[in-house]
PDB file of C-alpha atoms in Angstrom:
ATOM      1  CA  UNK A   1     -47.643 -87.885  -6.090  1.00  0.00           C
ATOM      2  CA  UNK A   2     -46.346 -84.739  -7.809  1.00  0.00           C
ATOM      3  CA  UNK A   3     -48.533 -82.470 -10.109  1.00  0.00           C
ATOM      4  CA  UNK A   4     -47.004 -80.623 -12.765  1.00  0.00           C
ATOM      5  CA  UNK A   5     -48.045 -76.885 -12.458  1.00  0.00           C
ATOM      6  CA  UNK A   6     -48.296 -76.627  -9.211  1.00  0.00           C
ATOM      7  CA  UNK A   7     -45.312 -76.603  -6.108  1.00  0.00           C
ATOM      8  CA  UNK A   8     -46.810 -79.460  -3.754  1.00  0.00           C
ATOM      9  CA  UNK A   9     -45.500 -83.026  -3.231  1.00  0.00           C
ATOM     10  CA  UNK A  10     -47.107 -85.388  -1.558  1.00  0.00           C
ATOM     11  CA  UNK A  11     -44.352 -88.128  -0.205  1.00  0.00           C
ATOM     12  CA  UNK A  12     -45.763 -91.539   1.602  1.00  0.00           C
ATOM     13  CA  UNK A  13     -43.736 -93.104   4.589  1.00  0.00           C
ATOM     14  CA  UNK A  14     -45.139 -95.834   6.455  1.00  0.00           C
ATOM     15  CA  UNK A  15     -48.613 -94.672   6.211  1.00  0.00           C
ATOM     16  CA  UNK A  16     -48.349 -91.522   6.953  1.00  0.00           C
ATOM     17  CA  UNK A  17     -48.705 -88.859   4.026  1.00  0.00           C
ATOM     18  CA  UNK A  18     -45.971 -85.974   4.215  1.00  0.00           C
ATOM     19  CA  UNK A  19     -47.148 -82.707   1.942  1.00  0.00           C
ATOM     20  CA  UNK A  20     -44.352 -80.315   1.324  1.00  0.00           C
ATOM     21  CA  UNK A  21     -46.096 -76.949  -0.639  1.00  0.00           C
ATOM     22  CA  UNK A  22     -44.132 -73.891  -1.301  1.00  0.00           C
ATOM     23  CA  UNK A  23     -45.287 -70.475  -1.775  1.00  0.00           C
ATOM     24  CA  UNK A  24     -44.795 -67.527  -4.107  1.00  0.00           C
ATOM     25  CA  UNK A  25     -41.373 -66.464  -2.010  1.00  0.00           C
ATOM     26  CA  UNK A  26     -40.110 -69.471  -1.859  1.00  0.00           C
ATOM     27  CA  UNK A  27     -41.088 -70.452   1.712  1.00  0.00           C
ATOM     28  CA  UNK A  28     -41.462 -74.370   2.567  1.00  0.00           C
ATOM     29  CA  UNK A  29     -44.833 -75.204   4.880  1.00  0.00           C
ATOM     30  CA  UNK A  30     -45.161 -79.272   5.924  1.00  0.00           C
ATOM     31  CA  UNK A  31     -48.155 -80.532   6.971  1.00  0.00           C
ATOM     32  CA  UNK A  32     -47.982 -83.963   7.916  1.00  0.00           C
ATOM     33  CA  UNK A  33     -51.402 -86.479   7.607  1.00  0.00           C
ATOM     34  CA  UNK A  34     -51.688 -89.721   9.693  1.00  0.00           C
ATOM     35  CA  UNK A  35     -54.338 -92.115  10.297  1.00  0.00           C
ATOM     36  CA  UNK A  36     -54.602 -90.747  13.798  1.00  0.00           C
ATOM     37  CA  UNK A  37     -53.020 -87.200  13.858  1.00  0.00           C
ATOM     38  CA  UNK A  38     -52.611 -84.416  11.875  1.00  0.00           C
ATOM     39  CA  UNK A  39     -50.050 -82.038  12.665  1.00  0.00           C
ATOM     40  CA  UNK A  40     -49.420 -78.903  10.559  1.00  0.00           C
ATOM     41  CA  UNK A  41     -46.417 -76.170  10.789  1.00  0.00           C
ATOM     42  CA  UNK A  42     -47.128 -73.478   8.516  1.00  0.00           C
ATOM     43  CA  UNK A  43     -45.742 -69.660   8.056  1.00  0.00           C
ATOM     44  CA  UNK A  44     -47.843 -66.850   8.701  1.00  0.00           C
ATOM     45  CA  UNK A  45     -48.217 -64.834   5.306  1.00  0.00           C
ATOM     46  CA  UNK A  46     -49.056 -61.770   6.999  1.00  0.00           C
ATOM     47  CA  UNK A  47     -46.695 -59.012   6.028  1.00  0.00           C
ATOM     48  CA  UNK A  48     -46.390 -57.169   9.159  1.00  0.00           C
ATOM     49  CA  UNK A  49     -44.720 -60.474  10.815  1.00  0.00           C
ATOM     50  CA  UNK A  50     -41.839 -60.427   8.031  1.00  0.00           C
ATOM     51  CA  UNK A  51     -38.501 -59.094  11.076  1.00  0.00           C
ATOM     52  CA  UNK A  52     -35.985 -56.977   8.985  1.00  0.00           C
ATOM     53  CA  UNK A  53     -33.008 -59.261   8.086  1.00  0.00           C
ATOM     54  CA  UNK A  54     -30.001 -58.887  10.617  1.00  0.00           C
ATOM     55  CA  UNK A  55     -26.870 -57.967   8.636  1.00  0.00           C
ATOM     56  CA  UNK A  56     -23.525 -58.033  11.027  1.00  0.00           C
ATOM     57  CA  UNK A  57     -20.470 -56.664   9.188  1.00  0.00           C
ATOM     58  CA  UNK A  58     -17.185 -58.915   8.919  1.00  0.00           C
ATOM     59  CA  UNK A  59     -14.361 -57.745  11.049  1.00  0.00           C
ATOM     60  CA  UNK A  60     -11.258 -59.528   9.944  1.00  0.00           C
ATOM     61  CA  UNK A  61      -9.838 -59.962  13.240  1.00  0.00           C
ATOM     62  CA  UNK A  62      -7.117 -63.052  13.034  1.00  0.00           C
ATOM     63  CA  UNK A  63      -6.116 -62.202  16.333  1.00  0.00           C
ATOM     64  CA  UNK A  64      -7.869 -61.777  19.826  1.00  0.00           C
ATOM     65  CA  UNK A  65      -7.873 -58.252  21.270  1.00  0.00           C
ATOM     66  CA  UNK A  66      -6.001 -59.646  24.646  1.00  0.00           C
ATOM     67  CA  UNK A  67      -4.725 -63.092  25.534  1.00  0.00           C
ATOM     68  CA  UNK A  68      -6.542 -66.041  27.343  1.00  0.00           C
ATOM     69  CA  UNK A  69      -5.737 -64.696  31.020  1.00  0.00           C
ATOM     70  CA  UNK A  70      -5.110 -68.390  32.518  1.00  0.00           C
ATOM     71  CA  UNK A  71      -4.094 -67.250  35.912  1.00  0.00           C
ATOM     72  CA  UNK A  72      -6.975 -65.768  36.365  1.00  0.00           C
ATOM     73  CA  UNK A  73      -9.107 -68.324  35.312  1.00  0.00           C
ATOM     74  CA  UNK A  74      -7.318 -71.097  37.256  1.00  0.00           C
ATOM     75  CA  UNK A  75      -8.273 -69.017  40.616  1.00  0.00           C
ATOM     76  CA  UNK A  76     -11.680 -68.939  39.523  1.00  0.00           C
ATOM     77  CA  UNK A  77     -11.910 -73.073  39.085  1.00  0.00           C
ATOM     78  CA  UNK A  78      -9.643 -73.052  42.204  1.00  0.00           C
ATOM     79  CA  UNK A  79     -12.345 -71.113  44.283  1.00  0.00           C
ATOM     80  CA  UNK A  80     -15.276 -72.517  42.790  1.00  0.00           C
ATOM     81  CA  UNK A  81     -13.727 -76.221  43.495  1.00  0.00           C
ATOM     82  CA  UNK A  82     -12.510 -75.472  46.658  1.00  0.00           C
ATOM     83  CA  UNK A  83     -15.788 -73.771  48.009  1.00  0.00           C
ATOM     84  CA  UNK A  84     -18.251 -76.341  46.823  1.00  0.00           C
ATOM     85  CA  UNK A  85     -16.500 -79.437  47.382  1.00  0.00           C
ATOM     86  CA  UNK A  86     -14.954 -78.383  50.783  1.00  0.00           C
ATOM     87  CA  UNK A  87     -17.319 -81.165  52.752  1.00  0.00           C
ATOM     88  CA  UNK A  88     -18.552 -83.342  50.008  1.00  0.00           C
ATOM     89  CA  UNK A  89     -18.195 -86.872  50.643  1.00  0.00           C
ATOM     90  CA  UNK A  90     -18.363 -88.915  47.040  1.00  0.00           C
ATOM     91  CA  UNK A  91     -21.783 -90.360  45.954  1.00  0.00           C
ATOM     92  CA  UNK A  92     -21.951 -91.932  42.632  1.00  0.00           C
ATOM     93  CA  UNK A  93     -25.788 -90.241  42.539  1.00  0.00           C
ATOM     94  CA  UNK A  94     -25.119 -86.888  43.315  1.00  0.00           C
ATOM     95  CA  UNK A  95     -21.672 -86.415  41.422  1.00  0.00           C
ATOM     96  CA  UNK A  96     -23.014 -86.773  38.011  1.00  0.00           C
ATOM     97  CA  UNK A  97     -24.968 -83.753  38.435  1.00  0.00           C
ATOM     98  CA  UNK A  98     -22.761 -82.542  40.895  1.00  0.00           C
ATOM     99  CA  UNK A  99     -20.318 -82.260  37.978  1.00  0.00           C
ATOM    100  CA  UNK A 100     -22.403 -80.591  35.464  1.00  0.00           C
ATOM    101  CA  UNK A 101     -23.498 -77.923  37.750  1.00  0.00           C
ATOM    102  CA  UNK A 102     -19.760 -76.890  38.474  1.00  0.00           C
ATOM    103  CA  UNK A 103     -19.182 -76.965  35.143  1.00  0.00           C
ATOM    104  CA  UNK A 104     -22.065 -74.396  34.273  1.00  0.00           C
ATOM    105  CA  UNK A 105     -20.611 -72.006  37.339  1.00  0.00           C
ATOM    106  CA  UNK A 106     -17.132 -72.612  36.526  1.00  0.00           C
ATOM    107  CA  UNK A 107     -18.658 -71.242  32.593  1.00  0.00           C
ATOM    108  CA  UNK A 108     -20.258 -68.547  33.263  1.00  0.00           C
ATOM    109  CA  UNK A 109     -17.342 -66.962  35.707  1.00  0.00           C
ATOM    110  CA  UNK A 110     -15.144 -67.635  33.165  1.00  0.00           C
ATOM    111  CA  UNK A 111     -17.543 -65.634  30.428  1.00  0.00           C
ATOM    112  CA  UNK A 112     -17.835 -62.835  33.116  1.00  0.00           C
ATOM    113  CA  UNK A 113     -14.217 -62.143  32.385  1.00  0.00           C
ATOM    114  CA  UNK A 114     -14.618 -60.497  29.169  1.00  0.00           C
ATOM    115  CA  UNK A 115     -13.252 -63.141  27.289  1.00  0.00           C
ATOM    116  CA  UNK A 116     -14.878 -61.831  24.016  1.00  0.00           C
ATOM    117  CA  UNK A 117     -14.163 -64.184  20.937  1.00  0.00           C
ATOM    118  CA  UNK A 118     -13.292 -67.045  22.297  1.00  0.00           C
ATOM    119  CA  UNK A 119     -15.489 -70.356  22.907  1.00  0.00           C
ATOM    120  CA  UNK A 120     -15.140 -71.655  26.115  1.00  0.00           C
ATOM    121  CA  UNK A 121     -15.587 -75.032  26.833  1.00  0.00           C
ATOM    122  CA  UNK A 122     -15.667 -76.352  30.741  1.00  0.00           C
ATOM    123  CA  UNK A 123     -14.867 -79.864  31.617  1.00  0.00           C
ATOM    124  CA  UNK A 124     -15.360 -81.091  35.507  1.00  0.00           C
ATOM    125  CA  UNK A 125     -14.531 -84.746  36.330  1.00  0.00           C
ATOM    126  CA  UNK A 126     -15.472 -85.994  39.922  1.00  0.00           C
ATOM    127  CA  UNK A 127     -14.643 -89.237  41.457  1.00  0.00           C
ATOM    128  CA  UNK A 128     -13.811 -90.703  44.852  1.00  0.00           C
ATOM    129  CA  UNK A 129     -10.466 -91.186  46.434  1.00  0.00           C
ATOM    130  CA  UNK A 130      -9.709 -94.473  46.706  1.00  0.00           C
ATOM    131  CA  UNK A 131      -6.611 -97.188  46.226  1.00  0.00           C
ATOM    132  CA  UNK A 132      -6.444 -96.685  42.489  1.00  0.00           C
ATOM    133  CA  UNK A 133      -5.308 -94.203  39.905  1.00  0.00           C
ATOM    134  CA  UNK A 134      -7.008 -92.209  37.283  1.00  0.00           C
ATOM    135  CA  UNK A 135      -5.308 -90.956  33.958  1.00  0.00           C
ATOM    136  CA  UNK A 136      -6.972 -87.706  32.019  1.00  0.00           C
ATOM    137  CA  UNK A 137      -6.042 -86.704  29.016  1.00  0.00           C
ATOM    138  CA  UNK A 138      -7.453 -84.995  26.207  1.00  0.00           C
ATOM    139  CA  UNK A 139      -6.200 -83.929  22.821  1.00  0.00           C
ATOM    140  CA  UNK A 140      -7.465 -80.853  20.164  1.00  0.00           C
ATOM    141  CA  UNK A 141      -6.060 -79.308  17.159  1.00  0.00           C
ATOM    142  CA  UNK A 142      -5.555 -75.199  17.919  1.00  0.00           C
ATOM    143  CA  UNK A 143      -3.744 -72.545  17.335  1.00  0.00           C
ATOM    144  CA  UNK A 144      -0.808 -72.595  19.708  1.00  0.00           C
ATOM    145  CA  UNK A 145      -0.505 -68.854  19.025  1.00  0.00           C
ATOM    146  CA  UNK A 146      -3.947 -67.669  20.818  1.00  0.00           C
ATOM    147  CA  UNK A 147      -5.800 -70.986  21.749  1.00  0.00           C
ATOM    148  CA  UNK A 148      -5.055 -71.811  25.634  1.00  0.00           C
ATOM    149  CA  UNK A 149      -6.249 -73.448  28.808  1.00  0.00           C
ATOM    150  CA  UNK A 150      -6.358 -73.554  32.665  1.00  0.00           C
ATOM    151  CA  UNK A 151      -6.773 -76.386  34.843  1.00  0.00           C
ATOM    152  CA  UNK A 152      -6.863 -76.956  38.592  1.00  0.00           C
ATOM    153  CA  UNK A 153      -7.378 -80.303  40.832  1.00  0.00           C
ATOM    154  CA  UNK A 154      -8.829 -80.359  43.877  1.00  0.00           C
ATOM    155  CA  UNK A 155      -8.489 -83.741  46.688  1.00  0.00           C
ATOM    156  CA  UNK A 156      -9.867 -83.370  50.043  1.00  0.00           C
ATOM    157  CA  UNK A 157      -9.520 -86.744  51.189  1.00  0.00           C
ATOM    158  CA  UNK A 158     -12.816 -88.162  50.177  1.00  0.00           C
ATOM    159  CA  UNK A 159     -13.291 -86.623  46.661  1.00  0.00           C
ATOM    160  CA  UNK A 160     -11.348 -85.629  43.883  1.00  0.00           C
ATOM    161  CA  UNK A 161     -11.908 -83.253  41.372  1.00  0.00           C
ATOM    162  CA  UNK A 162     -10.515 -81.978  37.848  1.00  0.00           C
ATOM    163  CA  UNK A 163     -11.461 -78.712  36.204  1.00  0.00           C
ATOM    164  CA  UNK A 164     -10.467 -77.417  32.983  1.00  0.00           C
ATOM    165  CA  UNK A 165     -11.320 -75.034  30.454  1.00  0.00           C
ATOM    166  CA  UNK A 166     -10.004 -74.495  27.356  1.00  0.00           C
ATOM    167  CA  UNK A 167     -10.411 -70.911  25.428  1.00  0.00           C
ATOM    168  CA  UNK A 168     -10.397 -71.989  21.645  1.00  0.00           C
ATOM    169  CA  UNK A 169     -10.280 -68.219  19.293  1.00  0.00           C
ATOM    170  CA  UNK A 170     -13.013 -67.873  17.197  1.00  0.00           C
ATOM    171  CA  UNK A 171     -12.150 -65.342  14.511  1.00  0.00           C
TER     172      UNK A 171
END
């Protein structure tokens, strides 16, 4: 339903009633109506909540301020590997998370390197060692120029491991 005159729309959807209304500055509040819940979002109007806008100036940087330092970032997956996975035995359970969480340490050293402008993305694969083989590969379109990345695998008889990060420039 849609009245003329006024700014709120009233839009049905499997028996629930959505009502979009928009005020004098051009703000959106929803308030949704159910047979069996009501939720409402709406925007405080009260002046002293309005934050003044952030306004960052461009800096037309088309080139990082120092190169991806790969050697030292391959020590740093190289020490973090080889510390936490110096006794692990492989568990399908534990490695999934296992994984993640030496990703996220693995991230953060690398971000504690002053690696401004660059995105930093942190792969780990863990698996056991066993009678088969395992291919990884990966592919990206970057800037050969400034893009870069540093790997390092790690095998101590029982589990294997594959760290990489790759420093994409983010002008």
């Amino acid at each position: 339903m849609e009245r003329r005159g006024s700014r709120a729309v009233i839009a049905e959807r499997r028996g629930s009633k959505a009502l979009l209304n928009m005020d004098l500055l051009g703000r959106k509040s929803v308030a949704f109506r159910a047979n069996r819940l009501s939720i409402s979002t709406l925007h405080s109007h009260d002046p002293g909540d309005v934050r003044p806008a952030l306004r960052l100036e461009n800096t037309y940087k088309m080139q990082p301020d120092r190169k991806f330092p790969v050697q030292q970032v391959q020590s740093v997956i190289k020490d973090v590997l080889d510390r936490k996975l110096a006794n692990e035995a492989y568990d399908p359970n534990t490695c999934k998370t296992l994984s993640k969480e030496l990703a996220d340490i693995i991230r953060a050293k690398v971000k504690d390197l002053d690696v401004s402008r660059y995105k930093i993305v942190c792969l780990v694969t863990v698996g056991p060692v066993a009678n088969n083989s395992m291919v990884c590969a990966s592919q990206c379109v970057w800037n050969d120029k400034y893009d870069d990345y540093a790997d390092y695998s790690f095998n101590n008889g029982n589990i294997f491991a594959v760290g990489v990060v790759y420093a994409l420039f983010f002008e």
